[in-house]
Amino acid sequence: MYLKQVVIENAGPIQHLSFDLPFNGVLPKPLILVGPNGSGKSTLLSFIVNALIGFKQQGYEHAEVELHKVYRVRSAQFIRNGACWYHAKLQFEGGLSLDEWTLNRPRKEFEVQVSPLPVDESWKNIPEDQFNHFALTPQPAHPIQRTLSRPIQKMFEQNVVLFFPSDRFELPDWLNEQSLAQDLHFPEPTKFEGQTPRKIFSRALLKPTLEWIKAVALDKLLHEHNYPKPVTFVPGVGFVTAPMSEPVSKDGRIIDFVSKVLARILGADNDAVQFRLSHRNLGIISIDYVRSGKPETIPSLLGLSAGQAALFCAFTNVIRDFDLAGAPFDDISDIRGIVIFDEGDLHLHVDLQYRVLPELIKLFPKVQFILTAHSPLLVMGMRSVFGDDGFHVREMPSGKQIETEEFSEFNHALAAFSQTSAYDRQVLQRIQQATRPVVITEGKTDVTHLEVAWRKLYGEQPLPFDVLSCGEFGPPSADRGGAKMLRTMLHACCLHVERNVIGLFDHDTEGSEQFNSLKKDDFGDGADLTHLKHTRQPVQALLLPVPTERRNFVSTAISSCFLAMEHYYSDSVLDQFGMKGDPVVADSAVFRITKNRKTAFAETVKNLNVVEFVNFKMLFERLINLLGVSVQSETPLPTETCNSMDTNITISPTFEFGETAIEIGASAVELPDHSQLATTSFTISSIDSEANNCSERDNGNTLKDDGLSS
């Protein structure tokens, strides 16, 4: 039931569009309709869905729209401004078509008063005193002596026909998951001619999808149990069941197809996941799989994220609908039909848009996908998966076929990315070409501080990682970086880079907000609450560790975080160079950094004494540990520097101890929870017996207990 041709004139924002749907031989190519809001994307889809509903009404007793009524209202208010009529003409395979007219006056007056008249003269089928005309081919049977169309039924039985509207959604798992699970039941079979459980409209599919999976799993088990096994006589033993391999049933293949869909969404190794059905009273389906060699478990499919659930339900429902149709198929690639997505990128973060959705579409080469979209990442992902000629992009309202880069929102997005510090291709290229791990900072001056501090602390030993700013290639007088750009750059690294990368965020309000927002996009918990790791790629994020004397600069409340890299220097130096800004509140010891002097200050730090860089040692140790790089040696600091440092310095122990853990109570000093400076378990790593004290390093921060004797 493929759509072959579309012609629309004067409907809403559409003045005139006419095009043939793209095919590669007999196989349909995906079509993506792009354009800003109000450009007619949903208008075009409404005509297609209107036709499909009309066809279904001819074949079945009950469709989503009541018989003799339509999905799309015909009204003169939908005529394009300045026009007198609108017309839609759609051609489907198998001789099916829709021809729809709406005039702004009765046809008799229209014919006399309007000039020029429409070239397509099918408007003459409108009665003289009527305004509109709606015709399907084949024509519906007589309204009184109605006979269901068997040819239409056969078409629906051989095709997936689905529409995912823009108001689709999946209930979140926190919405009383136990009650949702108890409602699960096996789908009721349809036993009457002319009726079907299949729906064209697809919303809130998670529960019916899980019901269907359970039913398919049960049928698979029944097939395996009832499959006849040959019995042979073995002399001296008797009759035995001969071992043989059972053919894979249709139900088993369906489970494999659903597994492949979910595996693509989760990024599972080998396209494989394992379903586990819980006790019948719980109604929970859990998932076991391996990702990047690490075993993973999802306790309940009701707990998928909104984006994951949307894709899983949509593409599993393609399999489910074809199965409900009773059509035979041996492979997922045998499924055919038409699937329409209004806002195909809805609910999806960048990885699902760029990587997963195009890969899922490619699993169904015989399905005609028609999508509307706003995201340039989706279009880029389609090109990555299908190549330049494997799909078509048409820009509304003209319907003109365009290349990826001609997508106006693509260009607007690229311009916005550049202007708002959201993406920098040159930085990404530098990261891809790097041979060592990479640390990406918010700004250019941060790179200078890190490079100078390393030379001061480690002498001639080279940095074991590259340091880049996400605003690296801005104008010399400007710093295009920032927390938002760093966050987006980390997303780009997840899509394009296999190198070990850490994004280093300031521990201020903006940095903390952007850092925490990564949790929505496949970044999970790291070593502590100031560290995040991407679930699949070697990309990490880190908030600046907090020096002891700057404890008051951070808080559990993000709005009360003010720590920038310049705060690693002493108050006297910051005051001397005009970097010490106003206090955050009156009479507070917490102050902001003067932004308009950052560049000048960065040029002067190379002349500072090594004592001013002691807080950077804590940061370097953290980065070295997280990146897994080694440092051969470090330049000894002057004695007076060591005595003044309130940070941990590794001292060769006089005695060797094995791993020892001690449990202690809560810290005597109240520290910020979100930076996890306080902990209840430690491992002694070095003891200075002469000074009778021990120093312990935890997560890049130092806690000292001068009263603990060796």
XYZ file of C-alpha atoms in Angstrom:
710
model
C 0.000 0.000 0.000
C 2.793 2.382 -0.897
C 2.107 6.039 -1.616
C 3.239 6.846 -5.141
C 2.450 10.515 -5.834
C 1.353 13.654 -3.969
C -0.174 16.844 -5.382
C -1.379 19.595 -3.030
C -2.417 23.119 -3.965
C -3.406 26.105 -1.781
C -3.794 24.101 1.448
C -2.705 26.090 4.485
C 0.856 27.363 3.867
C 1.280 25.131 0.794
C 0.853 26.987 -2.490
C 1.789 24.140 -4.812
C 3.744 20.946 -4.402
C 3.869 17.909 -6.618
C 6.293 15.019 -6.398
C 6.643 11.291 -6.805
C 7.652 9.275 -3.786
C 11.240 7.908 -3.985
C 11.903 4.236 -4.753
C 14.984 2.145 -5.395
C 13.531 -0.314 -7.869
C 10.570 -1.801 -6.007
C 11.837 -0.824 -2.549
C 10.674 2.484 -1.061
C 13.196 5.037 0.145
C 12.550 6.889 3.416
C 11.137 10.385 2.935
C 11.832 13.149 5.454
C 9.769 16.322 5.325
C 11.565 19.278 6.887
C 10.847 22.934 7.425
C 10.024 25.365 10.229
C 6.823 25.237 12.259
C 3.838 26.266 10.157
C 5.382 25.186 6.857
C 2.743 22.521 6.126
C 4.473 19.285 7.186
C 1.545 18.070 9.313
C -0.901 19.343 6.688
C 0.601 17.020 4.090
C 0.521 14.071 6.504
C -3.133 14.766 7.344
C -4.140 14.186 3.707
C -2.244 10.873 3.625
C -3.786 9.645 6.885
C -7.211 10.829 5.731
C -6.947 8.582 2.681
C -5.736 5.566 4.688
C -8.640 5.926 7.134
C -11.069 6.161 4.233
C -9.700 2.971 2.699
C -9.921 1.136 6.024
C -13.568 2.158 6.420
C -14.332 0.334 3.159
C -12.799 -2.921 4.376
C -13.789 -3.142 8.045
C -16.802 -2.552 10.244
C -14.913 -0.343 12.662
C -12.099 2.068 11.905
C -10.618 4.806 14.063
C -13.028 7.302 12.481
C -16.761 6.696 12.329
C -18.170 5.530 8.993
C -19.147 8.333 6.567
C -16.914 10.768 8.450
C -13.341 11.796 7.803
C -10.152 12.305 9.782
C -9.351 15.666 8.206
C -12.061 18.333 8.296
C -12.845 20.000 4.958
C -13.334 23.723 5.422
C -12.709 26.952 3.514
C -10.715 28.191 6.520
C -7.867 25.888 5.424
C -7.575 27.545 2.001
C -4.294 29.411 1.613
C -4.567 33.161 2.157
C -5.415 34.897 -1.132
C -6.620 31.708 -2.876
C -10.171 30.552 -3.619
C -9.747 26.786 -3.358
C -7.513 23.968 -2.244
C -6.960 20.603 -3.856
C -5.234 17.378 -2.742
C -4.616 14.396 -4.990
C -2.837 11.256 -3.780
C -2.001 8.117 -5.756
C -1.286 4.789 -4.006
C -0.248 1.449 -5.446
C -2.994 -0.951 -6.425
C -5.073 1.772 -8.074
C -6.027 3.453 -4.786
C -6.331 7.239 -4.818
C -7.764 10.280 -3.042
C -9.118 13.379 -4.758
C -10.275 16.190 -2.475
C -11.515 19.713 -3.291
C -12.690 22.611 -1.147
C -13.941 25.882 -2.661
C -14.660 29.165 -0.912
C -18.077 29.465 -2.629
C -20.600 27.137 -4.324
C -19.273 25.581 -7.499
C -21.752 27.417 -9.733
C -20.530 30.806 -8.488
C -16.923 29.597 -8.423
C -17.040 28.666 -12.097
C -18.263 32.125 -13.087
C -16.434 34.397 -10.654
C -12.959 32.874 -10.305
C -10.231 33.355 -12.884
C -8.086 31.593 -13.748
C -9.822 28.341 -12.913
C -7.833 25.331 -11.677
C -6.083 23.422 -14.449
C -7.136 20.063 -13.003
C -10.821 19.982 -13.896
C -11.856 17.309 -11.410
C -13.403 20.189 -9.419
C -16.280 19.936 -11.888
C -17.379 16.794 -10.015
C -18.597 19.055 -7.209
C -22.383 19.587 -7.346
C -23.323 23.131 -8.398
C -24.641 24.120 -4.954
C -21.807 22.465 -2.963
C -18.410 23.707 -1.769
C -16.367 20.520 -1.578
C -15.738 17.077 -2.969
C -14.132 13.984 -1.431
C -13.570 10.957 -3.642
C -11.737 7.711 -2.956
C -10.859 5.183 -5.617
C -12.214 2.582 -5.428
C -15.469 4.292 -4.479
C -17.147 3.085 -1.271
C -20.067 0.705 -1.676
C -23.656 1.955 -1.454
C -24.167 3.512 2.013
C -27.341 1.498 2.676
C -26.456 -1.800 1.050
C -22.897 -1.679 2.334
C -20.589 -4.525 1.406
C -17.113 -4.754 2.914
C -14.393 -4.666 0.285
C -12.434 -7.898 0.287
C -9.661 -6.423 -1.949
C -9.166 -3.625 0.604
C -9.051 -6.166 3.437
C -6.435 -8.138 1.536
C -4.299 -5.014 1.120
C -4.414 -4.324 4.856
C -3.630 -7.970 5.607
C -0.452 -7.717 3.536
C 0.775 -4.336 4.779
C 1.668 -2.486 7.918
C -0.373 0.732 8.051
C 0.603 2.924 11.012
C 0.525 6.603 11.919
C 2.449 7.980 14.902
C 0.972 11.435 15.640
C 2.855 14.227 17.366
C 0.840 13.766 20.571
C 2.051 10.211 21.113
C 3.536 9.420 24.505
C 4.516 6.611 26.861
C 3.673 6.624 30.550
C 6.754 6.995 32.793
C 7.728 4.090 35.031
C 7.292 6.198 38.187
C 3.545 6.419 37.474
C 2.600 3.535 39.810
C 4.474 0.856 37.911
C 2.919 -1.970 39.968
C -0.600 -1.014 38.903
C 0.466 -0.796 35.288
C 2.027 -4.241 35.472
C -1.104 -5.790 37.035
C -3.174 -4.525 34.124
C -1.157 -6.512 31.594
C -3.160 -9.239 29.915
C -3.030 -11.312 26.782
C -4.609 -9.638 23.738
C -8.082 -10.833 22.825
C -8.245 -12.539 19.431
C -10.623 -11.168 16.812
C -13.015 -13.878 15.614
C -15.429 -12.022 13.361
C -15.196 -11.308 9.655
C -14.783 -7.638 8.842
C -13.278 -6.727 12.209
C -9.664 -6.185 13.155
C -7.767 -5.355 16.367
C -5.246 -3.336 14.368
C -5.161 0.441 14.703
C -3.663 2.963 12.308
C -3.214 5.541 15.062
C -0.428 4.641 17.462
C -0.262 6.231 20.916
C 0.723 4.934 24.376
C 1.892 1.569 23.049
C 4.040 0.280 25.895
C 1.384 -1.795 27.676
C -0.115 -3.439 24.551
C 3.407 -4.069 23.269
C 4.366 -5.910 26.466
C 1.103 -7.871 26.376
C 1.882 -8.980 22.831
C 5.473 -9.947 23.701
C 4.202 -12.124 26.546
C 1.679 -13.789 24.237
C 4.334 -14.461 21.583
C 6.688 -15.886 24.222
C 3.964 -18.222 25.471
C 3.205 -19.438 21.940
C 6.917 -20.059 21.414
C 7.102 -22.188 24.552
C 3.975 -24.152 23.571
C 5.434 -24.846 20.120
C 8.675 -26.116 21.585
C 6.829 -28.304 24.104
C 4.466 -29.828 21.542
C 6.982 -30.317 18.746
C 7.059 -34.079 17.961
C 10.348 -35.777 18.749
C 11.175 -39.050 16.965
C 11.571 -42.150 19.105
C 14.037 -44.882 18.135
C 14.901 -48.302 19.603
C 18.472 -48.729 20.843
C 19.508 -52.378 21.502
C 20.292 -52.929 25.129
C 18.763 -49.585 26.083
C 15.223 -49.538 24.770
C 13.182 -46.764 23.233
C 14.802 -43.347 23.435
C 13.954 -39.910 22.089
C 16.334 -39.100 19.281
C 18.078 -35.738 19.621
C 17.335 -33.331 16.831
C 17.301 -29.617 16.303
C 13.837 -28.086 16.258
C 13.095 -25.612 13.495
C 12.759 -22.064 14.671
C 9.063 -21.202 14.882
C 7.511 -17.974 13.657
C 7.120 -16.929 17.288
C 10.796 -17.541 17.898
C 11.697 -15.416 14.904
C 9.420 -12.629 16.127
C 11.193 -12.644 19.502
C 14.491 -12.403 17.611
C 13.183 -9.438 15.597
C 12.014 -7.601 18.736
C 15.358 -8.380 20.373
C 17.198 -6.814 17.447
C 15.126 -3.620 17.725
C 15.771 -3.302 21.454
C 19.450 -4.182 21.035
C 19.921 -1.307 18.582
C 18.254 1.103 20.999
C 20.363 -0.039 23.964
C 23.595 -0.378 21.985
C 23.883 -4.051 22.949
C 26.785 -6.111 21.670
C 26.029 -8.517 18.794
C 22.473 -7.153 18.397
C 21.394 -9.484 21.196
C 19.277 -9.080 24.321
C 17.586 -11.685 26.499
C 14.016 -11.237 27.735
C 13.062 -12.538 31.186
C 9.431 -12.895 32.186
C 8.725 -12.634 35.898
C 6.160 -14.534 37.942
C 2.670 -14.319 36.456
C 1.438 -12.198 39.368
C 4.035 -9.511 38.708
C 3.692 -9.160 34.947
C 7.193 -7.714 34.540
C 9.492 -8.239 31.578
C 13.175 -7.599 32.311
C 16.144 -7.505 29.958
C 19.694 -8.848 30.191
C 22.308 -7.800 27.641
C 25.989 -7.031 27.190
C 27.228 -3.583 26.183
C 30.897 -2.906 25.507
C 31.674 -6.267 27.123
C 29.897 -5.373 30.368
C 26.735 -7.226 31.499
C 23.738 -4.928 31.913
C 20.204 -5.454 33.223
C 16.970 -3.506 32.859
C 14.701 -4.678 35.701
C 11.524 -3.756 33.821
C 10.775 -2.614 30.289
C 8.348 -0.161 31.877
C 11.465 1.624 33.117
C 12.865 2.558 29.701
C 13.517 6.264 29.231
C 10.906 8.257 27.308
C 13.023 8.268 24.148
C 13.947 4.593 24.382
C 10.336 3.598 25.074
C 9.085 5.702 22.149
C 11.424 3.993 19.679
C 10.979 0.505 21.137
C 7.185 0.725 21.020
C 7.081 2.316 17.571
C 9.290 -0.203 15.793
C 8.109 -3.201 17.789
C 4.592 -2.163 16.823
C 5.616 -2.376 13.162
C 6.415 -6.062 13.792
C 3.326 -6.501 15.964
C 0.960 -4.973 13.394
C 2.286 -7.203 10.616
C 1.919 -10.210 12.917
C -1.673 -9.257 13.819
C -2.401 -9.000 10.112
C -1.545 -12.693 9.804
C 0.936 -12.052 7.021
C 3.680 -14.679 6.662
C 7.260 -13.511 7.063
C 10.561 -15.231 7.668
C 12.688 -12.191 8.337
C 12.229 -8.698 9.710
C 13.115 -7.401 6.245
C 9.992 -9.108 4.812
C 7.648 -6.677 6.591
C 6.111 -4.189 4.147
C 3.681 -1.282 4.310
C 3.551 2.424 5.113
C 4.569 4.018 8.427
C 4.117 7.730 9.077
C 5.801 9.696 11.873
C 4.741 13.246 12.659
C 7.827 14.748 14.331
C 9.946 11.640 14.066
C 12.586 13.135 16.381
C 10.071 13.684 19.198
C 11.366 12.752 22.694
C 14.742 11.686 21.288
C 18.120 12.974 22.475
C 20.995 13.327 20.046
C 22.256 9.725 20.039
C 18.776 8.325 19.412
C 18.210 10.881 16.637
C 21.564 10.512 14.934
C 22.372 6.821 15.348
C 19.446 4.723 16.505
C 16.422 5.975 14.537
C 18.153 5.682 11.129
C 19.455 2.204 12.018
C 15.960 1.049 13.009
C 14.471 2.402 9.782
C 17.050 0.454 7.801
C 15.922 -2.807 9.445
C 12.672 -2.531 7.415
C 13.660 -2.017 3.750
C 10.163 -2.841 2.449
C 8.393 -0.337 4.700
C 7.744 3.132 3.284
C 8.696 5.565 6.064
C 7.417 9.136 5.825
C 8.644 11.399 8.610
C 8.483 15.049 9.508
C 11.433 16.352 11.502
C 13.125 19.471 12.847
C 16.442 18.005 13.918
C 19.441 18.405 11.605
C 21.064 15.545 13.536
C 18.363 13.139 12.326
C 18.985 14.172 8.720
C 22.757 13.817 9.234
C 22.228 10.384 10.784
C 20.098 9.271 7.838
C 22.861 10.263 5.461
C 25.408 8.396 7.577
C 23.323 5.193 7.478
C 21.696 5.385 4.027
C 24.228 7.408 2.051
C 23.415 10.453 -0.035
C 21.020 8.638 -2.383
C 19.379 6.196 0.037
C 16.683 8.604 1.237
C 15.036 11.861 0.188
C 14.624 15.161 2.038
C 11.919 17.558 0.894
C 11.562 21.032 2.325
C 8.110 22.368 3.037
C 6.044 24.185 1.975
C 7.460 23.915 -1.569
C 8.024 20.150 -1.473
C 11.337 20.698 -3.236
C 13.892 17.909 -2.884
C 17.021 19.234 -1.177
C 20.414 18.042 -0.068
C 21.165 17.686 3.637
C 23.056 20.974 3.867
C 20.231 22.814 2.071
C 17.872 22.047 4.952
C 17.145 25.605 6.165
C 16.846 24.563 9.808
C 20.123 22.710 9.381
C 21.845 25.918 8.329
C 20.049 27.940 10.987
C 21.057 25.384 13.577
C 24.675 25.465 12.474
C 24.685 29.243 12.687
C 23.039 29.134 16.087
C 25.484 26.472 17.258
C 28.376 28.721 16.284
C 26.888 31.894 17.750
C 25.733 30.312 21.000
C 28.888 28.227 21.499
C 27.148 24.948 20.784
C 29.434 23.289 18.263
C 32.897 23.760 16.830
C 33.899 21.502 13.965
C 37.578 22.409 14.199
C 37.788 21.442 17.862
C 36.107 18.136 17.058
C 38.618 17.543 14.280
C 41.475 18.270 16.680
C 40.063 15.728 19.132
C 39.697 13.091 16.405
C 43.296 13.598 15.308
C 44.739 13.504 18.828
C 46.935 10.564 19.764
C 46.570 10.990 23.524
C 43.610 11.423 25.878
C 41.990 14.854 25.664
C 40.837 17.291 28.345
C 38.359 19.880 27.031
C 37.935 23.073 29.042
C 35.224 25.714 29.000
C 37.513 28.533 27.885
C 40.846 29.387 26.266
C 42.337 30.857 29.443
C 41.723 27.567 31.263
C 44.126 25.897 28.826
C 46.810 28.438 29.703
C 46.334 27.929 33.440
C 46.629 24.151 33.108
C 49.707 24.239 30.885
C 51.553 26.745 33.109
C 50.573 24.914 36.302
C 51.857 21.614 34.869
C 55.253 23.115 34.030
C 55.496 24.650 37.498
C 54.605 21.396 39.268
C 56.129 18.763 36.969
C 59.031 20.566 35.315
C 60.060 19.317 31.885
C 57.856 16.235 31.976
C 55.296 16.633 29.161
C 51.577 16.705 29.838
C 50.240 13.137 29.508
C 47.087 14.420 27.814
C 46.131 17.105 25.298
C 44.268 20.165 26.569
C 41.803 21.971 24.280
C 39.199 24.644 24.784
C 35.730 24.150 23.317
C 36.090 27.764 22.118
C 39.536 27.093 20.642
C 38.989 28.633 17.237
C 37.089 31.803 18.065
C 38.411 35.288 17.268
C 41.638 36.142 19.112
C 39.890 38.738 21.248
C 36.937 36.530 22.163
C 36.392 33.383 24.158
C 33.573 31.477 22.468
C 33.658 28.718 25.036
C 31.405 28.161 28.006
C 29.595 25.386 29.823
C 26.834 25.050 27.212
C 29.327 24.672 24.395
C 31.353 22.160 26.397
C 28.232 20.100 27.054
C 27.370 20.028 23.334
C 30.972 19.237 22.435
C 30.828 16.177 24.722
C 27.681 15.057 22.868
C 29.540 15.435 19.574
C 32.424 13.378 20.982
C 29.984 10.599 21.911
C 28.823 10.470 18.280
C 32.110 10.908 16.449
C 35.091 10.151 18.716
C 36.509 6.923 20.133
C 39.254 8.708 22.096
C 39.351 9.040 25.897
C 37.915 12.502 26.582
C 37.133 14.466 29.747
C 35.098 17.665 29.763
C 36.217 19.892 32.652
C 33.408 22.110 33.968
C 33.769 25.046 36.312
C 32.148 24.311 39.675
C 29.836 27.304 39.357
C 26.109 27.527 38.704
C 26.237 27.276 34.910
C 28.891 24.579 34.921
C 26.970 22.488 37.473
C 23.718 22.844 35.552
C 25.266 21.744 32.258
C 27.189 18.945 33.998
C 24.033 17.567 35.619
C 22.058 17.857 32.378
C 24.340 15.219 30.849
C 22.548 12.617 32.984
C 19.592 12.857 30.601
C 21.763 11.799 27.683
C 23.393 8.493 28.543
C 25.907 9.833 31.054
C 25.828 7.767 34.253
C 27.369 7.937 37.698
C 31.152 8.012 37.874
C 33.598 7.826 40.757
C 31.558 10.353 42.754
C 28.915 13.014 42.304
C 31.379 15.370 40.599
C 32.175 12.802 37.884
C 30.043 11.326 35.071
C 30.813 8.684 32.436
C 29.066 7.993 29.151
C 27.493 4.548 29.217
C 29.065 3.420 25.927
C 31.776 5.812 24.776
C 35.035 6.715 26.602
C 33.730 10.235 27.303
C 33.674 11.663 30.829
C 32.695 14.897 32.569
C 34.244 16.380 35.709
C 33.490 19.339 37.934
C 36.529 21.226 39.252
C 37.693 19.637 42.517
C 37.267 21.963 45.498
C 40.382 23.128 47.419
C 40.003 23.131 51.193
C 40.159 26.906 51.476
C 37.406 27.247 48.853
C 34.858 24.951 50.521
C 32.428 27.834 50.941
C 32.447 28.507 47.186
C 30.325 25.410 46.462
C 27.099 24.104 47.915
C 24.512 21.388 47.498
C 22.374 24.145 45.972
C 23.597 24.650 42.392
C 22.613 28.312 42.502
C 25.161 28.793 45.294
C 28.176 27.392 43.416
C 30.809 29.935 42.322
C 34.123 28.081 41.894
C 36.114 28.900 38.728
C 39.635 27.772 37.834
C 41.038 31.196 38.791
C 39.915 30.525 42.363
C 42.800 28.027 42.589
C 45.094 31.026 43.086
C 45.422 32.856 46.395
C 43.267 35.842 47.310
C 46.331 38.082 47.404
C 47.286 37.285 43.783
C 43.709 37.639 42.545
C 43.408 40.964 44.344
C 46.773 42.149 42.994
C 45.735 41.556 39.365
C 42.179 42.822 39.713
C 40.594 39.377 39.422
C 38.768 39.488 42.740
C 35.244 40.574 41.945
C 32.407 41.609 44.200
C 31.214 39.235 46.940
C 28.197 37.122 45.952
C 26.315 38.667 48.878
C 27.231 41.580 51.124
C 30.067 40.851 53.580
C 30.612 37.346 52.157
C 34.093 35.892 51.724
C 32.855 34.214 48.547
C 33.487 36.278 45.437
C 33.231 35.976 41.675
C 36.050 36.324 39.170
C 36.272 39.504 37.104
C 35.547 38.185 33.614
C 36.868 41.037 31.498
C 40.391 40.596 32.905
C 40.695 36.824 32.421
C 42.833 36.966 29.271
C 45.291 39.495 30.696
C 45.574 37.547 33.949
C 46.286 34.281 32.106
C 49.279 35.935 30.446
C 50.798 36.883 33.820
C 50.479 33.594 35.714
C 53.653 32.165 34.159
C 55.599 34.626 36.332
C 54.002 33.507 39.595
C 55.805 31.483 42.260
C 55.203 27.741 42.287
C 53.358 28.050 45.594
C 50.452 29.644 43.700
C 49.867 26.408 41.772
C 49.565 23.931 44.635
C 45.779 23.553 44.201
C 46.286 22.461 40.593
C 48.107 19.364 41.852
C 44.843 18.037 43.228
C 43.187 18.570 39.827
C 46.049 16.928 37.905
C 45.997 13.872 40.156
C 42.282 13.528 39.506
C 42.673 13.775 35.736
C 45.619 11.353 35.696
C 43.572 8.814 37.623
C 40.415 9.132 35.500
C 42.278 9.048 32.179
C 44.461 6.129 33.254
C 47.714 7.825 32.234
C 51.013 7.567 34.093
C 53.423 10.214 35.340
C 57.021 9.054 35.649
C 58.220 11.682 38.067
C 57.508 15.137 39.344
C 59.675 18.085 40.205
C 60.148 18.398 44.015
C 58.568 21.531 45.388
C 60.493 23.862 47.748
C 60.262 22.987 51.442
C 58.484 26.209 52.301
C 55.931 25.393 49.610
C 55.235 21.939 51.036
C 54.745 23.358 54.492
C 52.228 25.874 53.220
C 50.235 23.450 51.094
C 46.878 22.307 52.384
C 46.736 19.547 49.850
C 48.095 16.019 49.739
C 51.737 15.386 48.692
C 52.890 11.804 48.207
C 55.765 10.971 50.629
C 57.754 7.764 50.449
C 56.556 5.630 53.369
C 59.039 4.368 55.969
C 56.973 1.240 56.594
C 55.117 -0.890 54.085
C 51.537 -1.794 54.910
C 49.030 -3.924 53.091
C 45.614 -2.561 52.217
C 43.938 -1.463 55.396
C 40.452 -0.068 55.734
C 39.201 1.844 58.704
C 35.663 2.894 59.484
C 35.157 6.287 60.962
C 32.172 8.384 61.877
C 30.929 11.457 60.112
C 33.483 14.108 59.296
C 33.965 16.736 61.944
C 33.815 19.326 59.177
C 30.550 19.773 57.318
C 31.417 19.444 53.628
C 29.250 19.788 50.524
C 27.394 16.534 49.849
C 27.484 16.803 46.073
C 31.260 16.927 45.900
C 31.575 13.857 48.163
C 34.574 15.184 50.036
C 33.500 13.331 53.169
C 33.292 9.548 53.237
C 33.060 6.795 55.831
C 35.634 4.383 54.463
C 39.306 4.881 53.684
C 42.291 2.862 52.590
C 45.624 3.865 54.120
C 48.062 4.519 51.280
C 51.085 6.132 52.940
C 52.258 6.867 56.472
C 54.926 9.307 57.588
C 56.235 7.754 60.809
C 58.525 10.652 61.612
C 55.752 13.219 61.602
C 53.357 10.790 63.358
C 50.514 11.655 61.036
C 48.805 10.105 58.070
C 47.363 11.775 55.036
C 44.671 10.224 52.916
C 43.620 11.127 49.416
C 39.998 10.578 48.485
C 38.614 11.469 45.080
C 41.189 14.156 44.506
C 40.576 15.867 47.847
C 42.656 15.683 51.041
C 41.487 14.932 54.536
C 44.048 15.106 57.363
C 43.979 13.766 60.886
C 47.100 14.962 62.681
C 46.131 13.015 65.752
C 46.272 9.598 64.128
C 49.482 7.944 65.273
C 51.432 5.341 63.414
